[in-house]
Amino acid sequence: QAASIQPNLEDRPSFKIDAFELQALNLEHCVLVTDVTQMSMEQASLWRNIQLAVQGQITALKWPFALELMQDGRGAKIYVQGFLDAMCIEKKLIGLGEIPHCQHSAILEMPSLQAMLDQPILKRTLWQMMQK
């Protein structure tokens, strides 16, 4: 049998990564996800306004994981992937700005909340993407 090219997760050294929090707004046709870790008051206000403009459910992912045995930074990408996969079955996944530790192949990257505040026309583009 051929040896695996990638080492097992257990064979790589563990490491800590900084705490972060993602929030996802689950809508009928799509899921919006954004990093709320260091959100400014203006960004939080825009995020709340987006939530109020549509009917959807907010779900949060917080890192580190609550169980100490599961806090190894090697698992963060898998944790984020599972979080997004659980919501995105047959839905478009839209990331607002960079999503930490996300390697989801189907994510449609949109401008960040800050970019939308800086260039309000970008909000229209997001709204159009949410409608399709």
mmCIF file of N, CA and C in Angstrom:
data_model
loop_
_atom_site.group_PDB
_atom_site.id
_atom_site.type_symbol
_atom_site.label_atom_id
_atom_site.label_comp_id
_atom_site.label_asym_id
_atom_site.label_seq_id
_atom_site.Cartn_x
_atom_site.Cartn_y
_atom_site.Cartn_z
ATOM 1 N N GLN A 1 0.840 -1.188 0.000
ATOM 2 C CA GLN A 1 0.000 0.000 0.000
ATOM 3 C C GLN A 1 0.877 1.240 0.000
ATOM 4 N N ALA A 2 0.445 2.253 -0.711
ATOM 5 C CA ALA A 2 1.190 3.507 -0.771
ATOM 6 C C ALA A 2 0.963 4.307 0.507
ATOM 7 N N ALA A 3 2.007 4.927 0.977
ATOM 8 C CA ALA A 3 1.899 5.770 2.182
ATOM 9 C C ALA A 3 1.165 7.055 1.828
ATOM 10 N N SER A 4 0.424 7.551 2.779
ATOM 11 C CA SER A 4 -0.296 8.806 2.578
ATOM 12 C C SER A 4 0.695 9.949 2.416
ATOM 13 N N ILE A 5 0.424 10.835 1.486
ATOM 14 C CA ILE A 5 1.306 11.976 1.247
ATOM 15 C C ILE A 5 1.176 12.991 2.379
ATOM 16 N N GLN A 6 -0.052 13.218 2.857
ATOM 17 C CA GLN A 6 -0.274 14.177 3.936
ATOM 18 C C GLN A 6 -0.175 13.464 5.277
ATOM 19 N N PRO A 7 0.551 14.064 6.228
ATOM 20 C CA PRO A 7 0.631 13.438 7.546
ATOM 21 C C PRO A 7 -0.713 13.526 8.259
ATOM 22 N N ASN A 8 -0.954 12.569 9.142
ATOM 23 C CA ASN A 8 -2.173 12.607 9.941
ATOM 24 C C ASN A 8 -2.156 13.839 10.830
ATOM 25 N N LEU A 9 -3.344 14.311 11.188
ATOM 26 C CA LEU A 9 -3.468 15.475 12.049
ATOM 27 C C LEU A 9 -2.697 15.270 13.341
ATOM 28 N N GLU A 10 -2.747 14.063 13.878
ATOM 29 C CA GLU A 10 -2.085 13.772 15.147
ATOM 30 C C GLU A 10 -0.561 13.842 15.021
ATOM 31 N N ASP A 11 -0.024 13.676 13.818
ATOM 32 C CA ASP A 11 1.425 13.678 13.618
ATOM 33 C C ASP A 11 2.007 15.091 13.549
ATOM 34 N N ARG A 12 1.159 16.083 13.330
ATOM 35 C CA ARG A 12 1.631 17.462 13.255
ATOM 36 C C ARG A 12 1.585 18.094 14.644
ATOM 37 N N PRO A 13 2.514 19.019 14.938
ATOM 38 C CA PRO A 13 2.504 19.643 16.268
ATOM 39 C C PRO A 13 1.243 20.491 16.464
ATOM 40 N N SER A 14 0.738 20.492 17.689
ATOM 41 C CA SER A 14 -0.442 21.302 17.977
ATOM 42 C C SER A 14 -0.033 22.765 18.101
ATOM 43 N N PHE A 15 -0.986 23.645 17.950
ATOM 44 C CA PHE A 15 -0.720 25.071 18.112
ATOM 45 C C PHE A 15 -1.999 25.789 18.509
ATOM 46 N N LYS A 16 -1.828 26.957 19.073
ATOM 47 C CA LYS A 16 -2.973 27.784 19.475
ATOM 48 C C LYS A 16 -3.183 28.852 18.425
ATOM 49 N N ILE A 17 -4.446 29.163 18.177
ATOM 50 C CA ILE A 17 -4.763 30.289 17.301
ATOM 51 C C ILE A 17 -5.618 31.258 18.096
ATOM 52 N N ASP A 18 -5.621 32.503 17.672
ATOM 53 C CA ASP A 18 -6.387 33.530 18.369
ATOM 54 C C ASP A 18 -7.877 33.220 18.316
ATOM 55 N N ALA A 19 -8.564 33.622 19.369
ATOM 56 C CA ALA A 19 -10.019 33.452 19.420
ATOM 57 C C ALA A 19 -10.659 34.262 18.292
ATOM 58 N N PHE A 20 -11.737 33.728 17.754
ATOM 59 C CA PHE A 20 -12.507 34.456 16.744
ATOM 60 C C PHE A 20 -13.960 34.015 16.827
ATOM 61 N N GLU A 21 -14.837 34.833 16.236
ATOM 62 C CA GLU A 21 -16.259 34.500 16.189
ATOM 63 C C GLU A 21 -16.792 34.822 14.799
ATOM 64 N N LEU A 22 -17.478 33.857 14.242
ATOM 65 C CA LEU A 22 -18.170 34.041 12.970
ATOM 66 C C LEU A 22 -19.662 34.067 13.239
ATOM 67 N N GLN A 23 -20.387 34.840 12.457
ATOM 68 C CA GLN A 23 -21.844 34.790 12.499
ATOM 69 C C GLN A 23 -22.336 34.527 11.092
ATOM 70 N N ALA A 24 -23.363 33.703 11.017
ATOM 71 C CA ALA A 24 -23.970 33.369 9.733
ATOM 72 C C ALA A 24 -25.446 33.733 9.786
ATOM 73 N N LEU A 25 -25.917 34.346 8.736
ATOM 74 C CA LEU A 25 -27.329 34.676 8.576
ATOM 75 C C LEU A 25 -27.872 33.717 7.526
ATOM 76 N N ASN A 26 -28.693 32.766 7.976
ATOM 77 C CA ASN A 26 -29.223 31.723 7.119
ATOM 78 C C ASN A 26 -30.538 32.197 6.513
ATOM 79 N N LEU A 27 -30.543 32.393 5.206
ATOM 80 C CA LEU A 27 -31.721 32.864 4.472
ATOM 81 C C LEU A 27 -32.261 31.744 3.583
ATOM 82 N N GLU A 28 -33.366 32.011 2.931
ATOM 83 C CA GLU A 28 -34.004 30.984 2.106
ATOM 84 C C GLU A 28 -33.102 30.482 0.979
ATOM 85 N N HIS A 29 -32.412 31.404 0.289
ATOM 86 C CA HIS A 29 -31.618 31.029 -0.884
ATOM 87 C C HIS A 29 -30.113 31.058 -0.653
ATOM 88 N N CYS A 30 -29.691 31.655 0.457
ATOM 89 C CA CYS A 30 -28.259 31.806 0.676
ATOM 90 C C CYS A 30 -27.946 31.924 2.170
ATOM 91 N N VAL A 31 -26.662 31.853 2.456
ATOM 92 C CA VAL A 31 -26.167 32.045 3.812
ATOM 93 C C VAL A 31 -25.081 33.116 3.742
ATOM 94 N N LEU A 32 -25.239 34.178 4.542
ATOM 95 C CA LEU A 32 -24.212 35.205 4.661
ATOM 96 C C LEU A 32 -23.373 34.877 5.879
ATOM 97 N N VAL A 33 -22.074 34.980 5.754
ATOM 98 C CA VAL A 33 -21.192 34.729 6.902
ATOM 99 C C VAL A 33 -20.175 35.864 6.989
ATOM 100 N N THR A 34 -19.899 36.292 8.226
ATOM 101 C CA THR A 34 -18.924 37.352 8.442
ATOM 102 C C THR A 34 -18.192 37.129 9.755
ATOM 103 N N ASP A 35 -17.015 37.703 9.841
ATOM 104 C CA ASP A 35 -16.200 37.646 11.051
ATOM 105 C C ASP A 35 -16.615 38.827 11.932
ATOM 106 N N VAL A 36 -17.118 38.539 13.130
ATOM 107 C CA VAL A 36 -17.574 39.600 14.037
ATOM 108 C C VAL A 36 -16.602 39.814 15.198
ATOM 109 N N THR A 37 -15.416 39.249 15.108
ATOM 110 C CA THR A 37 -14.451 39.270 16.203
ATOM 111 C C THR A 37 -14.096 40.679 16.647
ATOM 112 N N GLN A 38 -13.718 41.530 15.748
ATOM 113 C CA GLN A 38 -13.295 42.890 16.091
ATOM 114 C C GLN A 38 -14.113 43.899 15.302
ATOM 115 N N MET A 39 -15.409 43.746 15.332
ATOM 116 C CA MET A 39 -16.315 44.577 14.563
ATOM 117 C C MET A 39 -16.464 45.965 15.209
ATOM 118 N N SER A 40 -16.388 47.003 14.390
ATOM 119 C CA SER A 40 -16.612 48.362 14.890
ATOM 120 C C SER A 40 -18.105 48.579 15.127
ATOM 121 N N MET A 41 -18.453 49.658 15.802
ATOM 122 C CA MET A 41 -19.871 49.961 16.041
ATOM 123 C C MET A 41 -20.604 50.180 14.722
ATOM 124 N N GLU A 42 -19.950 50.828 13.762
ATOM 125 C CA GLU A 42 -20.580 51.084 12.457
ATOM 126 C C GLU A 42 -20.807 49.780 11.690
ATOM 127 N N GLN A 43 -19.820 48.881 11.745
ATOM 128 C CA GLN A 43 -19.967 47.589 11.082
ATOM 129 C C GLN A 43 -21.073 46.770 11.748
ATOM 130 N N ALA A 44 -21.125 46.787 13.075
ATOM 131 C CA ALA A 44 -22.166 46.048 13.808
ATOM 132 C C ALA A 44 -23.546 46.597 13.462
ATOM 133 N N SER A 45 -23.651 47.894 13.310
ATOM 134 C CA SER A 45 -24.929 48.509 12.948
ATOM 135 C C SER A 45 -25.365 48.069 11.548
ATOM 136 N N LEU A 46 -24.434 48.063 10.606
ATOM 137 C CA LEU A 46 -24.753 47.603 9.245
ATOM 138 C C LEU A 46 -25.159 46.133 9.271
ATOM 139 N N TRP A 47 -24.453 45.294 10.017
ATOM 140 C CA TRP A 47 -24.768 43.870 10.114
ATOM 141 C C TRP A 47 -26.163 43.684 10.700
ATOM 142 N N ARG A 48 -26.506 44.445 11.746
ATOM 143 C CA ARG A 48 -27.856 44.377 12.329
ATOM 144 C C ARG A 48 -28.911 44.817 11.317
ATOM 145 N N ASN A 49 -28.622 45.869 10.563
ATOM 146 C CA ASN A 49 -29.580 46.351 9.560
ATOM 147 C C ASN A 49 -29.814 45.309 8.467
ATOM 148 N N ILE A 50 -28.767 44.609 8.058
ATOM 149 C CA ILE A 50 -28.927 43.534 7.069
ATOM 150 C C ILE A 50 -29.846 42.456 7.651
ATOM 151 N N GLN A 51 -29.614 42.090 8.908
ATOM 152 C CA GLN A 51 -30.427 41.062 9.561
ATOM 153 C C GLN A 51 -31.892 41.498 9.664
ATOM 154 N N LEU A 52 -32.120 42.771 9.948
ATOM 155 C CA LEU A 52 -33.494 43.274 10.093
ATOM 156 C C LEU A 52 -34.215 43.381 8.750
ATOM 157 N N ALA A 53 -33.456 43.535 7.661
ATOM 158 C CA ALA A 53 -34.050 43.723 6.333
ATOM 159 C C ALA A 53 -34.582 42.420 5.736
ATOM 160 N N VAL A 54 -34.147 41.280 6.270
ATOM 161 C CA VAL A 54 -34.535 39.987 5.708
ATOM 162 C C VAL A 54 -34.941 39.036 6.832
ATOM 163 N N GLN A 55 -35.711 38.022 6.482
ATOM 164 C CA GLN A 55 -36.086 36.985 7.444
ATOM 165 C C GLN A 55 -35.034 35.888 7.397
ATOM 166 N N GLY A 56 -34.332 35.704 8.489
ATOM 167 C CA GLY A 56 -33.310 34.676 8.532
ATOM 168 C C GLY A 56 -32.947 34.334 9.961
ATOM 169 N N GLN A 57 -32.163 33.300 10.097
ATOM 170 C CA GLN A 57 -31.736 32.844 11.415
ATOM 171 C C GLN A 57 -30.243 33.074 11.558
ATOM 172 N N ILE A 58 -29.850 33.673 12.695
ATOM 173 C CA ILE A 58 -28.436 33.924 12.990
ATOM 174 C C ILE A 58 -27.870 32.737 13.769
ATOM 175 N N THR A 59 -26.702 32.293 13.343
ATOM 176 C CA THR A 59 -25.985 31.225 14.029
ATOM 177 C C THR A 59 -24.549 31.703 14.226
ATOM 178 N N ALA A 60 -23.969 31.385 15.374
ATOM 179 C CA ALA A 60 -22.606 31.821 15.658
ATOM 180 C C ALA A 60 -21.679 30.636 15.857
ATOM 181 N N LEU A 61 -20.442 30.816 15.467
ATOM 182 C CA LEU A 61 -19.373 29.874 15.730
ATOM 183 C C LEU A 61 -18.313 30.639 16.503
ATOM 184 N N LYS A 62 -17.940 30.114 17.654
ATOM 185 C CA LYS A 62 -16.904 30.750 18.462
ATOM 186 C C LYS A 62 -15.717 29.804 18.592
ATOM 187 N N TRP A 63 -14.531 30.358 18.372
ATOM 188 C CA TRP A 63 -13.301 29.607 18.580
ATOM 189 C C TRP A 63 -12.559 30.267 19.712
ATOM 190 N N PRO A 64 -12.024 29.604 20.666
ATOM 191 C CA PRO A 64 -11.806 28.170 20.663
ATOM 192 C C PRO A 64 -13.063 27.393 21.027
ATOM 193 N N PHE A 65 -13.091 26.159 20.583
ATOM 194 C CA PHE A 65 -14.185 25.244 20.869
ATOM 195 C C PHE A 65 -14.289 25.069 22.384
ATOM 196 N N ALA A 66 -15.481 24.864 22.884
ATOM 197 C CA ALA A 66 -15.727 24.820 24.323
ATOM 198 C C ALA A 66 -14.993 23.678 25.039
ATOM 199 N N LEU A 67 -14.783 22.556 24.380
ATOM 200 C CA LEU A 67 -14.093 21.431 25.011
ATOM 201 C C LEU A 67 -12.586 21.615 24.884
ATOM 202 N N GLU A 68 -11.881 21.554 26.022
ATOM 203 C CA GLU A 68 -10.441 21.802 26.008
ATOM 204 C C GLU A 68 -9.681 20.848 25.088
ATOM 205 N N LEU A 69 -10.111 19.596 25.017
ATOM 206 C CA LEU A 69 -9.434 18.635 24.152
ATOM 207 C C LEU A 69 -9.570 18.988 22.671
ATOM 208 N N MET A 70 -10.553 19.830 22.349
ATOM 209 C CA MET A 70 -10.826 20.164 20.946
ATOM 210 C C MET A 70 -10.333 21.574 20.585
ATOM 211 N N GLN A 71 -9.407 22.147 21.356
ATOM 212 C CA GLN A 71 -8.972 23.517 21.126
ATOM 213 C C GLN A 71 -7.684 23.638 20.319
ATOM 214 N N ASP A 72 -7.169 22.540 19.839
ATOM 215 C CA ASP A 72 -5.961 22.546 19.040
ATOM 216 C C ASP A 72 -6.237 23.289 17.725
ATOM 217 N N GLY A 73 -5.421 24.268 17.424
ATOM 218 C CA GLY A 73 -5.603 25.077 16.229
ATOM 219 C C GLY A 73 -5.608 24.300 14.929
ATOM 220 N N ARG A 74 -5.060 23.067 14.958
ATOM 221 C CA ARG A 74 -5.054 22.253 13.735
ATOM 222 C C ARG A 74 -6.473 21.936 13.282
ATOM 223 N N GLY A 75 -7.441 21.949 14.214
ATOM 224 C CA GLY A 75 -8.812 21.594 13.873
ATOM 225 C C GLY A 75 -9.707 22.762 13.500
ATOM 226 N N ALA A 76 -9.198 23.991 13.552
ATOM 227 C CA ALA A 76 -10.044 25.170 13.299
ATOM 228 C C ALA A 76 -10.662 25.150 11.901
ATOM 229 N N LYS A 77 -9.885 24.795 10.894
ATOM 230 C CA LYS A 77 -10.407 24.778 9.518
ATOM 231 C C LYS A 77 -11.522 23.747 9.370
ATOM 232 N N ILE A 78 -11.359 22.601 10.013
ATOM 233 C CA ILE A 78 -12.388 21.561 9.953
ATOM 234 C C ILE A 78 -13.651 22.029 10.670
ATOM 235 N N TYR A 79 -13.476 22.699 11.806
ATOM 236 C CA TYR A 79 -14.594 23.234 12.583
ATOM 237 C C TYR A 79 -15.381 24.262 11.763
ATOM 238 N N VAL A 80 -14.675 25.195 11.121
ATOM 239 C CA VAL A 80 -15.322 26.214 10.289
ATOM 240 C C VAL A 80 -16.008 25.550 9.100
ATOM 241 N N GLN A 81 -15.335 24.598 8.458
ATOM 242 C CA GLN A 81 -15.909 23.895 7.303
ATOM 243 C C GLN A 81 -17.217 23.204 7.687
ATOM 244 N N GLY A 82 -17.226 22.498 8.813
ATOM 245 C CA GLY A 82 -18.432 21.803 9.259
ATOM 246 C C GLY A 82 -19.559 22.765 9.579
ATOM 247 N N PHE A 83 -19.224 23.888 10.200
ATOM 248 C CA PHE A 83 -20.201 24.926 10.529
ATOM 249 C C PHE A 83 -20.887 25.431 9.256
ATOM 250 N N LEU A 84 -20.105 25.729 8.244
ATOM 251 C CA LEU A 84 -20.654 26.254 6.989
ATOM 252 C C LEU A 84 -21.389 25.172 6.202
ATOM 253 N N ASP A 85 -20.824 23.976 6.143
ATOM 254 C CA ASP A 85 -21.464 22.879 5.410
ATOM 255 C C ASP A 85 -22.856 22.574 5.960
ATOM 256 N N ALA A 86 -23.008 22.639 7.274
ATOM 257 C CA ALA A 86 -24.289 22.311 7.896
ATOM 258 C C ALA A 86 -25.397 23.259 7.457
ATOM 259 N N MET A 87 -25.060 24.484 7.110
ATOM 260 C CA MET A 87 -26.078 25.471 6.723
ATOM 261 C C MET A 87 -26.250 25.611 5.229
ATOM 262 N N CYS A 88 -25.263 25.220 4.461
ATOM 263 C CA CYS A 88 -25.236 25.568 3.039
ATOM 264 C C CYS A 88 -25.718 24.486 2.100
ATOM 265 N N ILE A 89 -26.441 23.520 2.597
ATOM 266 C CA ILE A 89 -26.943 22.472 1.720
ATOM 267 C C ILE A 89 -27.907 23.111 0.719
ATOM 268 N N GLU A 90 -27.540 23.035 -0.553
ATOM 269 C CA GLU A 90 -28.328 23.581 -1.662
ATOM 270 C C GLU A 90 -28.569 25.077 -1.533
ATOM 271 N N LYS A 91 -27.638 25.791 -0.905
ATOM 272 C CA LYS A 91 -27.727 27.246 -0.785
ATOM 273 C C LYS A 91 -26.393 27.857 -1.183
ATOM 274 N N LYS A 92 -26.466 29.092 -1.639
ATOM 275 C CA LYS A 92 -25.279 29.849 -1.978
ATOM 276 C C LYS A 92 -24.645 30.354 -0.679
ATOM 277 N N LEU A 93 -23.325 30.262 -0.563
ATOM 278 C CA LEU A 93 -22.584 30.740 0.602
ATOM 279 C C LEU A 93 -21.881 32.033 0.222
ATOM 280 N N ILE A 94 -22.208 33.109 0.936
ATOM 281 C CA ILE A 94 -21.644 34.419 0.646
ATOM 282 C C ILE A 94 -20.829 34.874 1.855
ATOM 283 N N GLY A 95 -19.546 35.100 1.645
ATOM 284 C CA GLY A 95 -18.669 35.591 2.707
ATOM 285 C C GLY A 95 -18.526 37.090 2.598
ATOM 286 N N LEU A 96 -18.791 37.790 3.697
ATOM 287 C CA LEU A 96 -18.631 39.242 3.722
ATOM 288 C C LEU A 96 -17.239 39.545 4.264
ATOM 289 N N GLY A 97 -16.309 39.786 3.366
ATOM 290 C CA GLY A 97 -14.926 39.983 3.758
ATOM 291 C C GLY A 97 -14.235 38.650 3.963
ATOM 292 N N GLU A 98 -13.025 38.707 4.512
ATOM 293 C CA GLU A 98 -12.246 37.493 4.746
ATOM 294 C C GLU A 98 -12.794 36.737 5.949
ATOM 295 N N ILE A 99 -12.970 35.448 5.782
ATOM 296 C CA ILE A 99 -13.478 34.578 6.845
ATOM 297 C C ILE A 99 -12.291 33.767 7.373
ATOM 298 N N PRO A 100 -11.929 33.960 8.657
ATOM 299 C CA PRO A 100 -10.739 33.266 9.171
ATOM 300 C C PRO A 100 -10.887 31.749 9.139
ATOM 301 N N HIS A 101 -9.817 31.102 8.727
ATOM 302 C CA HIS A 101 -9.702 29.642 8.721
ATOM 303 C C HIS A 101 -10.744 28.978 7.818
ATOM 304 N N CYS A 102 -11.214 29.699 6.818
ATOM 305 C CA CYS A 102 -12.210 29.156 5.889
ATOM 306 C C CYS A 102 -11.526 28.753 4.595
ATOM 307 N N GLN A 103 -11.727 27.501 4.230
ATOM 308 C CA GLN A 103 -11.236 27.011 2.946
ATOM 309 C C GLN A 103 -12.395 26.401 2.156
ATOM 310 N N HIS A 104 -13.585 26.931 2.374
ATOM 311 C CA HIS A 104 -14.775 26.387 1.722
ATOM 312 C C HIS A 104 -14.702 26.687 0.235
ATOM 313 N N SER A 105 -14.769 25.661 -0.567
ATOM 314 C CA SER A 105 -14.594 25.831 -2.008
ATOM 315 C C SER A 105 -15.740 26.587 -2.664
ATOM 316 N N ALA A 106 -16.922 26.559 -2.063
ATOM 317 C CA ALA A 106 -18.082 27.173 -2.704
ATOM 318 C C ALA A 106 -18.376 28.584 -2.193
ATOM 319 N N ILE A 107 -17.495 29.169 -1.405
ATOM 320 C CA ILE A 107 -17.786 30.489 -0.859
ATOM 321 C C ILE A 107 -17.630 31.558 -1.931
ATOM 322 N N LEU A 108 -18.630 32.408 -2.009
ATOM 323 C CA LEU A 108 -18.619 33.548 -2.920
ATOM 324 C C LEU A 108 -18.167 34.750 -2.097
ATOM 325 N N GLU A 109 -16.976 35.243 -2.372
ATOM 326 C CA GLU A 109 -16.441 36.343 -1.579
ATOM 327 C C GLU A 109 -17.017 37.664 -2.043
ATOM 328 N N MET A 110 -17.604 38.372 -1.085
ATOM 329 C CA MET A 110 -18.156 39.700 -1.330
ATOM 330 C C MET A 110 -17.348 40.700 -0.501
ATOM 331 N N PRO A 111 -17.510 41.986 -0.763
ATOM 332 C CA PRO A 111 -16.798 42.979 0.034
ATOM 333 C C PRO A 111 -17.180 42.889 1.514
ATOM 334 N N SER A 112 -16.260 43.317 2.364
ATOM 335 C CA SER A 112 -16.487 43.313 3.806
ATOM 336 C C SER A 112 -17.521 44.375 4.189
ATOM 337 N N LEU A 113 -17.993 44.280 5.424
ATOM 338 C CA LEU A 113 -18.918 45.295 5.933
ATOM 339 C C LEU A 113 -18.263 46.675 5.892
ATOM 340 N N GLN A 114 -16.969 46.731 6.234
ATOM 341 C CA GLN A 114 -16.273 48.026 6.190
ATOM 342 C C GLN A 114 -16.224 48.570 4.769
ATOM 343 N N ALA A 115 -15.959 47.717 3.795
ATOM 344 C CA ALA A 115 -15.938 48.161 2.398
ATOM 345 C C ALA A 115 -17.306 48.698 1.987
ATOM 346 N N MET A 116 -18.379 48.067 2.467
ATOM 347 C CA MET A 116 -19.732 48.544 2.157
ATOM 348 C C MET A 116 -20.009 49.882 2.819
ATOM 349 N N LEU A 117 -19.456 50.104 3.997
ATOM 350 C CA LEU A 117 -19.593 51.412 4.645
ATOM 351 C C LEU A 117 -18.813 52.472 3.876
ATOM 352 N N ASP A 118 -17.631 52.109 3.393
ATOM 353 C CA ASP A 118 -16.787 53.044 2.638
ATOM 354 C C ASP A 118 -17.354 53.337 1.258
ATOM 355 N N GLN A 119 -17.991 52.329 0.641
ATOM 356 C CA GLN A 119 -18.548 52.464 -0.709
ATOM 357 C C GLN A 119 -19.977 51.912 -0.690
ATOM 358 N N PRO A 120 -20.958 52.729 -0.307
ATOM 359 C CA PRO A 120 -22.337 52.245 -0.134
ATOM 360 C C PRO A 120 -22.932 51.536 -1.358
ATOM 361 N N ILE A 121 -22.430 51.798 -2.550
ATOM 362 C CA ILE A 121 -22.945 51.126 -3.741
ATOM 363 C C ILE A 121 -22.754 49.612 -3.642
ATOM 364 N N LEU A 122 -21.769 49.163 -2.867
ATOM 365 C CA LEU A 122 -21.507 47.727 -2.711
ATOM 366 C C LEU A 122 -22.656 47.023 -2.000
ATOM 367 N N LYS A 123 -23.425 47.765 -1.196
ATOM 368 C CA LYS A 123 -24.578 47.157 -0.516
ATOM 369 C C LYS A 123 -25.607 46.695 -1.540
ATOM 370 N N ARG A 124 -25.752 47.425 -2.611
ATOM 371 C CA ARG A 124 -26.696 47.044 -3.665
ATOM 372 C C ARG A 124 -26.275 45.725 -4.304
ATOM 373 N N THR A 125 -24.984 45.567 -4.537
ATOM 374 C CA THR A 125 -24.471 44.319 -5.109
ATOM 375 C C THR A 125 -24.775 43.146 -4.190
ATOM 376 N N LEU A 126 -24.566 43.335 -2.883
ATOM 377 C CA LEU A 126 -24.886 42.279 -1.923
ATOM 378 C C LEU A 126 -26.372 41.964 -1.967
ATOM 379 N N TRP A 127 -27.209 42.975 -1.961
ATOM 380 C CA TRP A 127 -28.652 42.769 -1.993
ATOM 381 C C TRP A 127 -29.059 41.966 -3.227
ATOM 382 N N GLN A 128 -28.465 42.289 -4.368
ATOM 383 C CA GLN A 128 -28.765 41.552 -5.606
ATOM 384 C C GLN A 128 -28.339 40.092 -5.490
ATOM 385 N N MET A 129 -27.180 39.831 -4.881
ATOM 386 C CA MET A 129 -26.702 38.458 -4.708
ATOM 387 C C MET A 129 -27.626 37.669 -3.772
ATOM 388 N N MET A 130 -28.167 38.345 -2.781
ATOM 389 C CA MET A 130 -29.060 37.682 -1.824
ATOM 390 C C MET A 130 -30.395 37.308 -2.457
ATOM 391 N N GLN A 131 -30.795 38.004 -3.505
ATOM 392 C CA GLN A 131 -32.091 37.769 -4.137
ATOM 393 C C GLN A 131 -32.066 36.604 -5.120
ATOM 394 N N LYS A 132 -30.904 36.253 -5.635
ATOM 395 C CA LYS A 132 -30.806 35.229 -6.685
ATOM 396 C C LYS A 132 -30.834 33.847 -6.109
#
